[in-house]
Short mmCIF file of C-alpha atoms in Angstrom, two decimals:
data_model
loop_
_atom_site.label_atom_id
_atom_site.label_comp_id
_atom_site.label_asym_id
_atom_site.label_seq_id
_atom_site.Cartn_x
_atom_site.Cartn_y
_atom_site.Cartn_z
CA MET S 1008 0.00 0.00 0.00
CA VAL S 1009 1.37 3.44 -0.93
CA ALA S 1010 0.26 6.67 0.79
CA ASN S 1011 1.00 10.28 -0.06
CA VAL S 1012 1.90 12.23 3.08
CA SER S 1013 2.74 15.92 2.66
CA GLY S 1014 3.81 15.28 -0.92
CA ASN S 1015 5.98 12.28 -0.07
CA GLU S 1016 5.04 8.79 -1.19
CA ILE S 1017 5.41 6.27 1.62
CA SER S 1018 5.09 2.51 1.41
CA ARG S 1019 2.90 1.26 4.25
CA ILE S 1020 2.69 -2.34 5.27
CA ARG S 1021 0.47 -3.40 8.12
CA PRO S 1022 2.29 -5.24 10.88
CA LYS S 1023 1.43 -8.86 11.52
CA LYS S 1024 -0.76 -9.59 14.51
CA ARG S 1025 1.14 -10.84 17.51
CA SER S 1026 0.47 -14.50 18.16
CA GLY S 1027 1.95 -14.77 21.66
CA GLN S 1028 2.02 -12.70 24.80
CA PRO S 1029 4.27 -9.61 24.76
CA THR S 1030 7.59 -9.82 26.56
CA VAL S 1031 8.34 -7.75 29.66
CA LYS S 1032 10.52 -5.45 27.56
CA GLN S 1033 7.71 -4.94 25.03
CA LEU S 1034 5.26 -4.17 27.84
CA LEU S 1035 7.63 -1.55 29.28
CA ILE S 1036 7.98 0.12 25.88
CA GLN S 1037 4.20 0.02 25.31
CA ASN S 1038 3.61 1.50 28.77
CA ARG S 1039 6.08 4.32 28.05
CA MET S 1040 4.29 5.10 24.79
CA LYS S 1041 0.89 5.15 26.55
CA LYS S 1042 2.17 7.51 29.26
CA CYS S 1043 3.73 9.84 26.69
CA ALA S 1044 0.57 9.85 24.56
CA LEU S 1045 -1.55 10.58 27.63
CA PHE S 1046 0.67 13.53 28.53
CA MET S 1047 0.66 14.81 24.94
CA GLN S 1048 -3.17 14.92 24.87
CA SER S 1049 -3.10 18.02 27.05
CA TYR S 1050 0.07 19.43 25.45
CA ARG S 1051 -0.82 18.81 21.79
CA GLY S 1052 -2.17 22.27 20.89
CA TYR S 1053 0.85 24.00 22.40
CA ALA S 1054 3.31 21.55 20.82
CA CYS S 1055 1.75 21.88 17.36
CA LYS S 1056 1.90 25.65 17.54
CA TYR S 1057 5.25 26.28 19.22
CA PHE S 1058 7.50 23.20 19.23
CA GLY S 1059 9.98 23.71 16.41
CA THR S 1060 9.17 23.76 12.72
CA ARG S 1061 8.27 21.01 10.28
CA THR S 1062 11.40 19.34 8.94
CA GLY S 1063 10.67 16.89 6.14
CA MET S 1064 8.25 14.33 7.55
CA LYS S 1065 8.67 15.50 11.15
CA SER S 1066 5.84 17.73 12.37
CA SER S 1067 6.04 19.92 15.46
CA TYR S 1068 3.92 17.37 17.32
CA ASN S 1069 6.22 14.49 16.29
CA LEU S 1070 9.29 16.47 17.38
CA ALA S 1071 7.69 17.13 20.79
CA MET S 1072 6.69 13.47 21.16
CA THR S 1073 10.23 12.36 20.23
CA ASN S 1074 11.68 14.68 22.87
CA LEU S 1075 9.25 13.34 25.44
CA MET S 1076 9.95 9.68 24.63
CA GLU S 1077 13.73 10.20 24.63
CA ASN S 1078 13.49 11.61 28.16
CA PHE S 1079 11.16 8.95 29.51
CA LYS S 1080 13.78 6.41 30.47
CA ILE S 1081 13.15 2.71 30.96
CA ASN S 1082 15.14 0.78 33.53
CA TYR S 1083 14.97 -2.75 32.12
CA ALA S 1084 16.73 -4.27 35.14
CA ASP S 1085 14.12 -2.94 37.60
CA GLU S 1086 11.30 -3.16 35.04
CA LEU S 1087 10.32 0.48 35.66
CA SER S 1088 9.91 3.56 33.51
CA HIS S 1089 10.17 7.12 34.74
CA PRO S 1090 10.36 10.59 33.20
CA ILE S 1091 13.41 12.81 33.52
CA ILE S 1092 11.50 16.08 33.86
CA ARG S 1093 14.52 18.41 33.83
CA CYS S 1094 15.39 17.21 30.30
CA PHE S 1095 12.00 17.93 28.69
CA LEU S 1096 12.06 20.82 26.26
CA PHE S 1097 9.13 23.23 26.34
CA PRO S 1098 10.26 25.88 23.87
CA ARG S 1099 8.15 28.75 22.69
CA ALA S 1100 8.79 30.35 19.34
CA THR S 1101 9.30 34.12 19.25
CA SER S 1102 7.50 34.81 16.01
#
């Protein structure tokens, strides 16, 4: 399947359904994504308006989500995930 996103043609293939139970590592990563998405629900309007500028396929929202996920560290040994708040970027454009 081919999709046109912002003038770029992208090949999209649906992932196969998982047949077994997810591993502990997969669950930690899924949990991190859910927590980040939950946070971004309230932050989305601000992020879309002020967080950087579109660069290729990366929207302001995607840049903000990437920053958030990079600073939401997972400790695989302890099987915990926690945010590093001091590292989050909350820039505001001066335009």
